[in-house]
Amino acid sequence: MKNHYDYLKGKYGAWAKLRNKTGNVYNASTNMFNLSEEEWQMEMKQNKFVEKLRTALLPFPELCMQLKQSATDNDLAKVVMHDKDILKKPEDVEMNLCIDKLETLGWEQSPLYDGAIGALDGTLIHAVVPSDQQARYRGRGRGECYQNVLAICDFNMVFTFVWARWEGIAHDSRVLREVVFNPTSGFPFPPPNKYYLCDAAYTCTRGFMTPYRNTRYWLVDFRRQRALTKEEMFNHAHAQLRNVIERAYGVLKARFPILKQMAPYPFHIQKDVVIACFAIHNFIRKCNIQDQLFM
């Protein structure tokens, strides 16, 4: 919570400075800034949080303004200490409960399934961008450009949330953080006592269940030797369930080769192409159409 507070405070500071900048650069109705490329570059050199404002809007600016005027770090500490259960890690509750049951049930009847409402992960989709922007979109591998897409799918391989257009170099956890704090994203937060299954690239917190770190996790790791410890049993069950989003991405990219080699449309059109592919994928799955890829 403290880290999120510090992050939002820094982002608000950059927002307030730009908002007070001379000239009509801020549009209150859209909460966006009208700056030239040179002005953006100059501001980003002075404040690292300006880059975050360029890619994602400041959530709830009026509330941030009130908090800045009235709140202090001591106030935050009081809120944090008010209910320690809010900050209790899932490792301390859900994980231990799952491990105890896994010892007798096995992963096929994993209690993880009872609380999980889907799997969350990012994937890289090929992108064509101008040469002056390619550094931000270069992903792993051969140095090609990608947009980082965040998605959630249920256990029927239907995508329930998609957010496209992020730079290929953006870390998965950063993309999730920005989307969660973006009031226009419509991010579907899990209800109480429910969670999304995520890999170790994300933070294990309320609503997002990740595996134990520094412990065998990927399914290939368990092919030669079964899980031996409680932590490995948990990770194996977690990987078996979370694998649904890996399979869903595999079906999606096999069906639409354009996601592996994007056509040189304007970038906003490329984003719409990605969303359309996800929508068609869902249509085929929901309508129970006999499809070889899903089989």
Short mmCIF file of C-alpha atoms in Angstrom, two decimals:
data_model
loop_
_atom_site.label_atom_id
_atom_site.label_comp_id
_atom_site.label_asym_id
_atom_site.label_seq_id
_atom_site.Cartn_x
_atom_site.Cartn_y
_atom_site.Cartn_z
CA MET A 1 0.00 0.00 0.00
CA LYS A 2 2.85 2.37 0.85
CA ASN A 3 4.49 1.69 -2.51
CA HIS A 4 1.24 2.42 -4.36
CA TYR A 5 0.79 5.59 -2.32
CA ASP A 6 4.31 6.82 -3.14
CA TYR A 7 3.83 5.98 -6.81
CA LEU A 8 0.54 7.88 -7.00
CA LYS A 9 2.00 10.81 -5.07
CA GLY A 10 4.89 11.08 -7.53
CA LYS A 11 2.56 10.86 -10.50
CA TYR A 12 0.30 13.53 -9.01
CA GLY A 13 3.29 15.83 -8.45
CA ALA A 14 4.18 15.59 -12.15
CA TRP A 15 0.53 16.15 -13.10
CA ALA A 16 0.21 19.23 -10.89
CA LYS A 17 3.38 20.76 -12.33
CA LEU A 18 2.20 20.28 -15.90
CA ARG A 19 -1.27 21.53 -15.02
CA ASN A 20 0.17 24.77 -13.66
CA LYS A 21 2.43 25.20 -16.67
CA THR A 22 1.94 28.48 -18.52
CA GLY A 23 -0.10 28.16 -21.66
CA ASN A 24 -3.28 26.20 -22.30
CA VAL A 25 -1.72 22.71 -22.20
CA TYR A 26 -4.26 20.97 -19.93
CA ASN A 27 -7.75 19.89 -20.96
CA ALA A 28 -9.85 19.40 -17.81
CA SER A 29 -12.63 17.55 -19.64
CA THR A 30 -10.29 14.82 -20.93
CA ASN A 31 -7.64 15.07 -18.19
CA MET A 32 -4.99 15.16 -20.91
CA PHE A 33 -2.07 17.45 -21.78
CA ASN A 34 -1.45 19.02 -25.16
CA LEU A 35 2.33 19.08 -25.49
CA SER A 36 4.62 18.82 -28.46
CA GLU A 37 7.12 15.98 -28.73
CA GLU A 38 9.94 18.35 -27.77
CA GLU A 39 8.04 19.55 -24.71
CA TRP A 40 7.31 15.97 -23.61
CA GLN A 41 10.97 15.03 -23.92
CA MET A 42 12.07 18.11 -21.96
CA GLU A 43 9.57 17.45 -19.16
CA MET A 44 10.47 13.76 -18.96
CA LYS A 45 14.12 14.65 -18.43
CA GLN A 46 13.14 16.76 -15.41
CA ASN A 47 10.65 14.34 -13.85
CA LYS A 48 10.52 10.56 -14.38
CA PHE A 49 6.79 10.45 -13.60
CA VAL A 50 5.96 12.61 -16.64
CA GLU A 51 6.51 9.58 -18.89
CA LYS A 52 3.86 7.69 -16.91
CA LEU A 53 1.41 10.56 -17.45
CA ARG A 54 2.05 10.37 -21.18
CA THR A 55 1.04 6.71 -21.36
CA ALA A 56 -1.74 6.67 -18.72
CA LEU A 57 -3.96 9.36 -17.26
CA LEU A 58 -3.82 10.35 -13.59
CA PRO A 59 -6.75 8.54 -11.91
CA PHE A 60 -9.21 10.69 -9.94
CA PRO A 61 -7.28 13.99 -10.14
CA GLU A 62 -9.68 15.87 -7.83
CA LEU A 63 -9.34 13.19 -5.13
CA CYS A 64 -5.55 13.23 -5.50
CA MET A 65 -5.62 16.99 -5.07
CA GLN A 66 -7.61 16.69 -1.83
CA LEU A 67 -5.32 13.97 -0.50
CA LYS A 68 -2.25 16.05 -1.28
CA GLN A 69 -3.69 19.02 0.59
CA SER A 70 -4.85 17.14 3.69
CA ALA A 71 -2.98 13.84 3.95
CA THR A 72 0.52 13.07 5.20
CA ASP A 73 2.59 9.92 5.43
CA ASN A 74 1.54 9.68 9.10
CA ASP A 75 -2.10 9.67 8.02
CA LEU A 76 -1.35 6.80 5.67
CA ALA A 77 0.37 4.88 8.45
CA LYS A 78 -2.74 5.25 10.62
CA VAL A 79 -4.91 3.86 7.82
CA VAL A 80 -2.55 0.94 7.30
CA MET A 81 -2.49 0.05 11.01
CA HIS A 82 -6.26 0.41 11.33
CA ASP A 83 -6.90 -3.01 9.85
CA LYS A 84 -3.89 -5.29 9.58
CA ASP A 85 -6.01 -7.93 7.89
CA ILE A 86 -6.15 -5.75 4.77
CA LEU A 87 -2.40 -6.09 4.39
CA LYS A 88 -2.20 -9.77 5.26
CA LYS A 89 -0.50 -11.56 2.39
CA PRO A 90 -2.35 -14.34 0.58
CA GLU A 91 0.65 -16.56 1.48
CA ASP A 92 -0.49 -16.26 5.10
CA VAL A 93 -4.07 -17.41 4.51
CA GLU A 94 -5.23 -18.75 1.13
CA MET A 95 -1.92 -20.42 0.27
CA ASN A 96 -1.60 -22.33 3.53
CA LEU A 97 -5.22 -23.47 3.34
CA CYS A 98 -4.69 -24.70 -0.22
CA ILE A 99 -1.48 -26.54 0.67
CA ASP A 100 -3.12 -28.37 3.57
CA LYS A 101 -5.88 -29.66 1.29
CA LEU A 102 -3.53 -30.47 -1.60
CA GLU A 103 -1.74 -33.01 0.57
CA THR A 104 -4.81 -35.22 0.49
CA LEU A 105 -6.70 -34.16 -2.65
CA GLY A 106 -4.11 -33.68 -5.38
CA TRP A 107 -4.13 -30.92 -7.98
CA GLU A 108 -7.15 -32.33 -9.90
CA GLN A 109 -9.38 -31.31 -6.96
CA SER A 110 -7.30 -28.26 -6.10
CA PRO A 111 -8.97 -25.83 -3.68
CA LEU A 112 -7.29 -23.14 -5.77
CA TYR A 113 -10.07 -23.67 -8.28
CA ASP A 114 -12.75 -22.69 -5.79
CA GLY A 115 -11.36 -19.19 -5.32
CA ALA A 116 -9.95 -18.56 -8.78
CA ILE A 117 -12.17 -16.80 -11.31
CA GLY A 118 -9.65 -16.80 -14.15
CA ALA A 119 -6.04 -16.30 -15.16
CA LEU A 120 -4.27 -13.02 -15.90
CA ASP A 121 -1.18 -12.53 -18.04
CA GLY A 122 0.41 -10.36 -20.69
CA THR A 123 1.47 -11.30 -24.20
CA LEU A 124 3.50 -9.61 -26.94
CA ILE A 125 1.78 -8.84 -30.26
CA HIS A 126 3.85 -7.75 -33.26
CA ALA A 127 3.61 -4.02 -34.00
CA VAL A 128 4.72 -1.63 -36.73
CA VAL A 129 5.73 1.77 -35.34
CA PRO A 130 7.66 4.82 -36.64
CA SER A 131 11.44 4.65 -36.35
CA ASP A 132 11.58 7.35 -33.67
CA GLN A 133 9.35 5.23 -31.38
CA GLN A 134 10.85 1.80 -32.00
CA ALA A 135 13.12 1.87 -28.95
CA ARG A 136 10.09 1.79 -26.64
CA TYR A 137 8.39 -1.03 -28.53
CA ARG A 138 11.33 -3.39 -29.00
CA GLY A 139 10.58 -6.61 -27.18
CA ARG A 140 12.56 -9.70 -26.38
CA GLY A 141 14.13 -11.91 -29.05
CA ARG A 142 15.17 -10.58 -32.44
CA GLY A 143 14.65 -6.92 -31.62
CA GLU A 144 11.33 -6.59 -33.43
CA CYS A 145 8.63 -4.23 -32.19
CA TYR A 146 5.68 -5.39 -30.12
CA GLN A 147 2.76 -4.03 -28.19
CA ASN A 148 2.27 -5.54 -24.76
CA VAL A 149 -1.31 -6.75 -24.30
CA LEU A 150 -2.82 -7.54 -20.89
CA ALA A 151 -5.72 -9.99 -20.78
CA ILE A 152 -7.80 -12.09 -18.40
CA CYS A 153 -9.51 -15.32 -19.40
CA ASP A 154 -11.86 -17.67 -17.59
CA PHE A 155 -11.43 -21.45 -17.39
CA ASN A 156 -13.43 -21.89 -20.60
CA MET A 157 -10.72 -19.99 -22.54
CA VAL A 158 -13.00 -16.97 -22.98
CA PHE A 159 -11.25 -13.62 -22.55
CA THR A 160 -13.08 -11.43 -20.04
CA PHE A 161 -10.79 -8.37 -20.24
CA VAL A 162 -8.27 -7.06 -22.78
CA TRP A 163 -6.09 -3.94 -22.71
CA ALA A 164 -3.83 -3.32 -25.72
CA ARG A 165 -1.31 -0.70 -26.99
CA TRP A 166 1.41 -0.84 -24.29
CA GLU A 167 5.07 -0.64 -25.33
CA GLY A 168 6.85 -3.96 -25.75
CA ILE A 169 9.53 -3.08 -23.19
CA ALA A 170 6.95 -2.36 -20.47
CA HIS A 171 7.09 -4.88 -17.64
CA ASP A 172 3.92 -6.92 -17.08
CA SER A 173 3.54 -5.69 -13.50
CA ARG A 174 3.80 -2.07 -14.61
CA VAL A 175 1.12 -2.57 -17.25
CA LEU A 176 -1.22 -4.11 -14.66
CA ARG A 177 -0.55 -1.30 -12.18
CA GLU A 178 -1.33 1.41 -14.72
CA VAL A 179 -4.47 -0.35 -15.96
CA VAL A 180 -5.78 -0.91 -12.43
CA PHE A 181 -5.29 2.77 -11.56
CA ASN A 182 -6.81 3.98 -14.84
CA PRO A 183 -10.47 4.89 -14.17
CA THR A 184 -11.33 4.48 -17.87
CA SER A 185 -10.02 0.92 -18.19
CA GLY A 186 -13.05 -0.81 -16.67
CA PHE A 187 -10.76 -3.34 -15.02
CA PRO A 188 -12.90 -6.13 -13.45
CA PHE A 189 -11.66 -6.38 -9.86
CA PRO A 190 -12.24 -9.79 -8.28
CA PRO A 191 -15.01 -9.97 -5.67
CA PRO A 192 -14.06 -10.64 -2.02
CA ASN A 193 -12.35 -14.00 -1.42
CA LYS A 194 -11.79 -14.46 -5.17
CA TYR A 195 -8.65 -13.94 -7.20
CA TYR A 196 -6.94 -14.17 -10.58
CA LEU A 197 -4.08 -16.62 -11.06
CA CYS A 198 -0.89 -14.81 -12.17
CA ASP A 199 2.70 -15.85 -12.72
CA ALA A 200 5.67 -14.62 -10.69
CA ALA A 201 6.03 -11.45 -12.79
CA TYR A 202 3.20 -9.96 -10.74
CA THR A 203 2.82 -9.11 -7.06
CA CYS A 204 1.02 -11.55 -4.77
CA THR A 205 -1.67 -9.47 -3.13
CA ARG A 206 -5.40 -9.55 -2.41
CA GLY A 207 -7.19 -10.50 -5.62
CA PHE A 208 -4.04 -11.71 -7.43
CA MET A 209 -2.61 -15.13 -6.56
CA THR A 210 0.97 -15.82 -7.67
CA PRO A 211 3.18 -18.90 -7.11
CA TYR A 212 5.97 -19.23 -4.55
CA ARG A 213 9.14 -17.63 -5.83
CA ASN A 214 12.47 -19.47 -6.11
CA THR A 215 10.53 -22.74 -6.29
CA ARG A 216 9.84 -25.04 -9.24
CA TYR A 217 6.79 -23.75 -11.10
CA TRP A 218 6.55 -24.37 -14.85
CA LEU A 219 4.84 -27.59 -15.90
CA VAL A 220 7.93 -28.81 -17.74
CA ASP A 221 9.77 -28.69 -14.40
CA PHE A 222 7.53 -31.44 -13.02
CA ARG A 223 7.73 -33.89 -15.93
CA ARG A 224 10.76 -35.77 -14.61
CA GLN A 225 10.14 -35.42 -10.90
CA ARG A 226 6.87 -34.90 -9.08
CA ALA A 227 6.33 -32.16 -6.53
CA LEU A 228 8.13 -32.95 -3.27
CA THR A 229 7.48 -30.06 -0.89
CA LYS A 230 4.31 -28.24 0.09
CA GLU A 231 5.45 -25.20 -1.88
CA GLU A 232 6.08 -27.30 -4.99
CA MET A 233 2.68 -28.96 -4.65
CA PHE A 234 1.07 -25.53 -4.52
CA ASN A 235 3.06 -24.28 -7.52
CA HIS A 236 2.22 -27.38 -9.57
CA ALA A 237 -1.50 -26.98 -8.92
CA HIS A 238 -1.23 -23.26 -9.65
CA ALA A 239 0.57 -23.90 -12.97
CA GLN A 240 -1.97 -26.53 -14.04
CA LEU A 241 -4.82 -24.03 -13.60
CA ARG A 242 -3.05 -20.89 -14.85
CA ASN A 243 -2.01 -22.73 -18.01
CA VAL A 244 -5.47 -22.01 -19.43
CA ILE A 245 -4.41 -18.51 -20.48
CA GLU A 246 -1.28 -19.87 -22.18
CA ARG A 247 -3.48 -22.21 -24.21
CA ALA A 248 -5.96 -19.41 -24.97
CA TYR A 249 -3.15 -17.19 -26.28
CA GLY A 250 -1.87 -20.13 -28.33
CA VAL A 251 -5.26 -20.63 -30.00
CA LEU A 252 -5.64 -16.89 -30.60
CA LYS A 253 -2.26 -16.49 -32.33
CA ALA A 254 -2.64 -19.70 -34.34
CA ARG A 255 -5.98 -18.47 -35.70
CA PHE A 256 -4.85 -14.94 -36.54
CA PRO A 257 -1.36 -14.85 -38.15
CA ILE A 258 -1.63 -11.05 -38.34
CA LEU A 259 -0.86 -10.99 -34.60
CA LYS A 260 2.57 -12.45 -35.39
CA GLN A 261 3.22 -10.18 -38.41
CA MET A 262 1.14 -7.01 -38.15
CA ALA A 263 0.23 -5.02 -41.27
CA PRO A 264 1.56 -1.42 -41.36
CA TYR A 265 -1.68 0.28 -40.33
CA PRO A 266 -1.66 3.40 -38.12
CA PHE A 267 -0.98 2.28 -34.56
CA HIS A 268 -4.50 2.98 -33.28
CA ILE A 269 -5.79 0.71 -36.05
CA GLN A 270 -3.31 -2.00 -35.01
CA LYS A 271 -4.73 -1.82 -31.49
CA ASP A 272 -8.27 -2.21 -32.85
CA VAL A 273 -7.17 -5.21 -34.93
CA VAL A 274 -5.91 -6.90 -31.76
CA ILE A 275 -9.17 -6.23 -29.91
CA ALA A 276 -11.19 -7.52 -32.87
CA CYS A 277 -9.20 -10.78 -32.90
CA PHE A 278 -9.95 -11.31 -29.20
CA ALA A 279 -13.66 -10.61 -29.85
CA ILE A 280 -13.87 -13.16 -32.70
CA HIS A 281 -12.04 -15.70 -30.54
CA ASN A 282 -14.69 -15.23 -27.82
CA PHE A 283 -17.54 -15.47 -30.33
CA ILE A 284 -16.33 -18.84 -31.62
CA ARG A 285 -15.86 -20.18 -28.11
CA LYS A 286 -19.15 -18.92 -26.66
CA CYS A 287 -21.19 -20.20 -29.58
CA ASN A 288 -19.72 -23.71 -29.16
CA ILE A 289 -18.66 -23.76 -32.81
CA GLN A 290 -16.83 -26.97 -33.71
CA ASP A 291 -13.29 -25.70 -34.08
CA GLN A 292 -10.11 -27.69 -34.58
CA LEU A 293 -7.91 -25.19 -32.75
CA PHE A 294 -9.97 -25.38 -29.58
CA MET A 295 -10.04 -29.16 -29.80
#
